[in-house]
Coordinates of C-alpha atoms in Angstrom, one line a residue:
M24 CA 41.7 -16.5 38.8
E25 CA 39.4 -13.7 38.0
K26 CA 41.0 -11.6 35.2
F27 CA 42.1 -13.0 31.9
F28 CA 43.7 -11.8 28.6
I29 CA 43.6 -13.7 25.4
I30 CA 46.3 -13.6 22.7
A31 CA 45.1 -15.3 19.5
N32 CA 47.1 -16.2 16.4
S33 CA 44.9 -15.4 13.5
Q34 CA 46.6 -17.9 11.3
K35 CA 45.7 -20.8 13.7
D36 CA 42.3 -19.5 14.9
E37 CA 40.5 -18.3 11.8
G38 CA 38.1 -15.5 12.5
F39 CA 39.1 -15.8 16.1
K40 CA 36.3 -18.3 16.6
T41 CA 37.9 -20.2 19.4
A42 CA 39.1 -17.1 21.1
K43 CA 35.6 -15.5 21.1
Q44 CA 34.2 -18.8 22.5
I45 CA 36.6 -18.6 25.4
E46 CA 35.9 -14.9 26.0
T47 CA 32.2 -15.6 26.1
Y48 CA 32.5 -18.6 28.4
L49 CA 34.7 -16.7 31.0
K50 CA 32.4 -13.7 31.0
E51 CA 29.4 -16.0 31.5
K52 CA 31.2 -17.3 34.6
G53 CA 31.5 -13.8 35.9
K54 CA 35.1 -13.4 35.0
S55 CA 36.9 -10.5 33.3
C56 CA 38.3 -11.3 29.9
I57 CA 39.9 -9.2 27.1
L58 CA 40.6 -10.6 23.7
R59 CA 43.6 -9.3 21.9
A60 CA 43.1 -10.4 18.2
E61 CA 46.8 -10.3 17.3
Q62 CA 48.0 -10.8 13.8
P63 CA 51.7 -12.0 13.4
D64 CA 52.3 -9.8 10.3
V65 CA 51.3 -6.6 12.1
K66 CA 54.1 -5.8 14.6
D67 CA 55.1 -2.8 16.6
I68 CA 58.8 -2.2 16.3
S69 CA 59.2 -2.5 20.1
N70 CA 57.3 -5.8 20.3
H71 CA 57.9 -9.3 19.0
Y72 CA 54.3 -10.3 18.7
T73 CA 52.1 -8.6 21.3
D74 CA 51.8 -5.0 22.5
V75 CA 52.1 -5.4 26.2
R76 CA 50.8 -1.9 26.7
Q77 CA 47.3 -3.3 25.9
I78 CA 47.4 -5.8 28.7
P79 CA 45.8 -4.4 31.9
Q80 CA 47.9 -4.3 35.0
D81 CA 45.6 -6.6 37.0
V82 CA 45.5 -9.5 34.5
E83 CA 46.2 -12.8 36.3
C84 CA 46.6 -15.1 33.3
I85 CA 47.2 -14.8 29.6
I86 CA 45.6 -17.5 27.5
V87 CA 47.6 -18.0 24.3
L88 CA 45.9 -19.6 21.3
G89 CA 48.0 -21.0 18.5
G90 CA 50.9 -23.3 19.2
D91 CA 54.3 -23.4 20.7
G92 CA 55.6 -20.7 18.3
T93 CA 52.8 -18.3 19.4
L94 CA 53.5 -19.0 23.0
L95 CA 57.3 -18.4 22.6
Q96 CA 56.7 -15.0 21.2
A97 CA 54.1 -14.1 23.8
A98 CA 56.5 -15.2 26.5
R99 CA 59.2 -12.9 25.3
D100 CA 56.8 -10.0 25.1
V101 CA 55.4 -10.3 28.6
V102 CA 58.6 -11.5 30.4
D103 CA 58.9 -8.1 32.2
R104 CA 55.3 -8.4 33.5
Q105 CA 55.8 -11.9 34.8
I106 CA 52.2 -13.0 34.0
P107 CA 51.5 -16.7 33.9
L108 CA 50.7 -18.1 30.4
L109 CA 48.4 -20.9 29.5
G110 CA 49.0 -22.3 26.0
I111 CA 46.2 -23.8 24.0
N112 CA 47.4 -25.7 20.9
L113 CA 45.3 -25.4 17.8
G114 CA 47.6 -27.5 15.7
T115 CA 49.7 -30.6 16.5
L116 CA 50.7 -31.7 20.0
G117 CA 53.0 -29.1 21.5
Y118 CA 55.6 -29.2 24.3
L119 CA 54.6 -25.8 25.7
A120 CA 51.0 -25.4 24.6
E121 CA 49.7 -28.6 26.1
I122 CA 45.9 -28.0 26.1
D123 CA 44.2 -29.1 22.9
H124 CA 40.8 -27.9 21.5
S125 CA 38.8 -30.7 23.1
S126 CA 40.1 -29.8 26.6
I127 CA 39.6 -26.1 26.6
E128 CA 36.4 -25.9 28.7
G129 CA 37.8 -28.2 31.4
A130 CA 41.0 -26.2 31.5
L131 CA 39.1 -23.0 31.9
N132 CA 37.2 -24.5 34.8
H133 CA 40.4 -25.5 36.5
L134 CA 41.7 -21.9 36.2
I135 CA 38.5 -20.5 37.7
L136 CA 38.7 -22.9 40.6
D137 CA 42.4 -22.2 41.1
E138 CA 43.3 -25.8 40.3
Y139 CA 46.6 -25.5 38.6
T140 CA 50.4 -25.2 39.1
I141 CA 52.9 -22.8 37.7
E142 CA 56.2 -23.9 36.2
K143 CA 59.0 -21.4 35.9
R144 CA 61.0 -21.8 32.7
M145 CA 64.5 -20.4 32.5
M146 CA 65.1 -17.8 29.7
L147 CA 68.3 -16.6 28.1
Q148 CA 69.6 -13.0 27.7
G149 CA 71.9 -12.2 24.8
K150 CA 73.9 -9.0 24.2
V151 CA 75.6 -8.4 20.9
Y152 CA 78.9 -6.4 20.9
Q153 CA 80.7 -4.7 18.0
A154 CA 84.1 -3.1 18.6
G155 CA 83.3 -3.3 22.3
R156 CA 80.0 -1.5 22.1
M157 CA 76.7 -3.2 22.7
I158 CA 74.5 -2.9 19.6
A159 CA 71.6 -5.1 20.5
E160 CA 70.1 -7.3 23.3
D161 CA 67.1 -9.5 23.6
V162 CA 65.8 -12.6 25.4
A163 CA 64.8 -16.1 24.4
L164 CA 62.9 -18.9 25.9
N165 CA 64.0 -21.6 23.5
D166 CA 67.3 -20.7 22.0
I167 CA 69.8 -18.1 20.7
V168 CA 71.3 -19.2 17.4
I169 CA 74.4 -17.7 15.8
G170 CA 74.6 -18.8 12.2
R171 CA 76.5 -17.8 9.0
E172 CA 74.9 -15.4 6.6
G173 CA 75.2 -15.2 2.9
P174 CA 76.8 -17.7 0.5
L175 CA 77.2 -21.4 1.5
R176 CA 80.5 -21.0 3.3
V177 CA 81.3 -22.2 6.8
T178 CA 82.3 -19.8 9.5
R179 CA 84.7 -20.1 12.4
F180 CA 83.1 -19.6 15.8
H181 CA 85.3 -19.0 18.9
N182 CA 83.6 -20.0 22.2
Y183 CA 84.4 -18.8 25.7
V184 CA 82.8 -19.8 29.0
N185 CA 83.1 -17.4 31.9
G186 CA 85.9 -15.5 30.0
E187 CA 88.0 -18.7 29.4
F188 CA 88.5 -20.0 25.9
L189 CA 86.7 -23.3 25.4
N190 CA 87.1 -24.2 21.7
S191 CA 86.5 -23.2 18.1
Y192 CA 84.0 -24.6 15.7
T193 CA 84.1 -24.4 11.9
A194 CA 80.4 -24.9 11.3
D195 CA 77.2 -23.4 9.8
G196 CA 76.3 -22.1 13.3
I197 CA 76.0 -22.6 17.0
I198 CA 72.8 -23.1 19.1
I199 CA 72.7 -22.0 22.7
A200 CA 69.5 -23.5 24.1
T201 CA 67.6 -23.8 27.4
A202 CA 66.2 -27.1 28.5
T203 CA 62.8 -25.9 27.2
G204 CA 64.5 -25.4 23.8
S205 CA 66.2 -28.8 23.9
T206 CA 63.3 -30.2 21.9
G207 CA 63.6 -27.6 19.2
Y208 CA 66.4 -26.7 16.8
S209 CA 69.0 -28.1 19.1
L210 CA 67.4 -31.5 18.9
S211 CA 67.4 -31.3 15.1
A212 CA 71.1 -30.5 15.2
G213 CA 71.8 -33.6 17.3
G214 CA 71.5 -32.1 20.8
P215 CA 70.2 -34.0 23.8
I216 CA 66.6 -33.9 25.1
V217 CA 66.5 -32.4 28.6
S218 CA 63.6 -32.2 31.0
P219 CA 62.2 -28.6 30.8
E220 CA 62.4 -28.0 34.5
T221 CA 66.2 -28.2 34.4
N222 CA 68.1 -25.0 34.6
I223 CA 71.0 -25.4 32.1
M224 CA 72.4 -24.1 28.8
I225 CA 73.1 -26.4 25.9
M226 CA 75.7 -25.6 23.3
T227 CA 75.2 -27.5 20.0
P228 CA 77.1 -26.8 16.8
V229 CA 75.2 -26.9 13.5
A230 CA 76.8 -29.0 10.8
P231 CA 80.3 -28.8 12.2
H232 CA 83.3 -29.8 10.0
T233 CA 84.6 -32.4 12.4
L234 CA 83.5 -35.9 13.3
N235 CA 84.0 -35.7 17.1
T236 CA 82.0 -32.6 18.0
R237 CA 79.2 -33.0 20.4
S238 CA 76.8 -30.8 22.5
V239 CA 78.2 -29.4 25.7
I240 CA 75.9 -28.7 28.7
F241 CA 76.7 -25.9 31.1
P242 CA 75.2 -24.7 34.5
A243 CA 72.7 -21.9 34.3
E244 CA 75.1 -19.6 36.2
D245 CA 77.7 -19.7 33.4
E246 CA 78.3 -17.0 30.8
I247 CA 78.8 -18.1 27.2
T248 CA 80.5 -15.9 24.6
V249 CA 80.5 -16.7 20.9
E250 CA 82.9 -14.6 18.8
I251 CA 82.7 -14.6 15.0
G252 CA 86.0 -15.7 13.5
E253 CA 87.2 -15.6 9.9
G254 CA 85.3 -16.9 7.0
S255 CA 86.5 -19.1 4.2
W256 CA 89.8 -18.1 2.6
K257 CA 90.5 -16.0 5.7
G258 CA 88.1 -13.3 4.6
E259 CA 85.6 -11.4 6.7
A260 CA 82.7 -13.6 7.8
K261 CA 79.2 -12.4 8.1
A262 CA 76.8 -14.0 10.6
V263 CA 73.4 -13.4 12.2
V264 CA 72.2 -14.0 15.7
S265 CA 68.6 -15.0 16.1
F266 CA 66.5 -15.0 19.3
D267 CA 63.8 -17.7 19.3
G268 CA 63.8 -17.6 15.5
D269 CA 62.4 -14.1 15.5
T270 CA 64.6 -11.1 16.2
N271 CA 67.7 -11.2 14.0
V272 CA 70.9 -9.1 14.4
T273 CA 73.7 -9.0 11.7
M274 CA 77.3 -9.7 12.9
K275 CA 80.7 -9.9 11.3
T276 CA 84.2 -11.1 12.1
G277 CA 85.3 -9.9 15.6
D278 CA 81.7 -9.3 16.9
R279 CA 80.6 -11.2 20.0
V280 CA 77.4 -12.3 21.5
V281 CA 77.4 -12.7 25.3
I282 CA 74.7 -15.1 26.6
R283 CA 73.7 -15.7 30.2
R284 CA 70.6 -16.6 32.1
S285 CA 67.9 -13.9 32.1
E286 CA 67.0 -12.5 35.5
K287 CA 63.4 -13.3 34.8
D288 CA 61.7 -16.6 33.9
T289 CA 58.6 -17.5 31.9
Q290 CA 55.7 -18.7 34.0
I291 CA 53.8 -21.6 32.4
V292 CA 50.4 -22.6 33.8
K293 CA 50.1 -26.4 34.1
I294 CA 46.7 -28.0 34.3
S295 CA 47.0 -31.3 32.4
N296 CA 48.4 -34.3 34.2
I297 CA 50.2 -35.3 31.0
S298 CA 53.9 -35.5 31.9
F299 CA 56.8 -34.3 29.8
L300 CA 57.7 -38.0 29.2
E301 CA 54.1 -38.7 27.9
V302 CA 54.3 -35.7 25.5
L303 CA 57.7 -36.9 24.4
R304 CA 56.4 -40.4 23.7
R305 CA 53.6 -39.1 21.6
K306 CA 55.9 -36.8 19.7
M307 CA 58.4 -39.6 18.9
K308 CA 55.6 -41.6 17.4
N309 CA 54.9 -38.9 14.7

């Protein structure tokens, strides 16, 4: 690789100290490198975290400094560009950002020498419909969550797969996660851990009002539709759909969100020999 772009989370990399060190190191090796000193609280309305218009067309790799959350937002922003991402974790051990601070120089050398592999991670595309009209759409690498909004009252969710009715949940919400997202919110809600290379969708209810409700796993080719049912006392329910915990769209009774596999994947640069199982073991010790 010859041309790099750095996205740095200012909250994790104070003063962009690490980002500037990486920029200097790559330039000393004769490589092209541009630092984008992004701040999460300064967003363009058309972007989640990063203004992709500032990324040159010939960039071969985006180095993301921060953690899994930073990488998630960067992945959503650059999905149309299909640029490989290398995550460098400046916090605790991450599932996506696997390179820690002590391994940065070695990782950069591997990139320069083209000693790496690229993993393709499935993404989700969600479209929100109101009275038959699409009012919003977005993508997610981890999950799309449909949850109640407002007072602490449960909501009825009607679920369809490929147009066929599956079931209804009375719950606080429903998570539709990828395998990559299986170690996130879905796991906290009792969902299974799935190897991230697997192309599937996981449906996990959040605090369902039943004792026999479990996660359901579907093939990546399926289409899942979640319709907002009635609220408590058969009144109108309000809900919100969230894409990777960032973009939020308000919904109400009768609205639907249609979720399917995105046509484009996220490309993750893999350098470390640490397997997913090793990362999992370390995480489970915390």
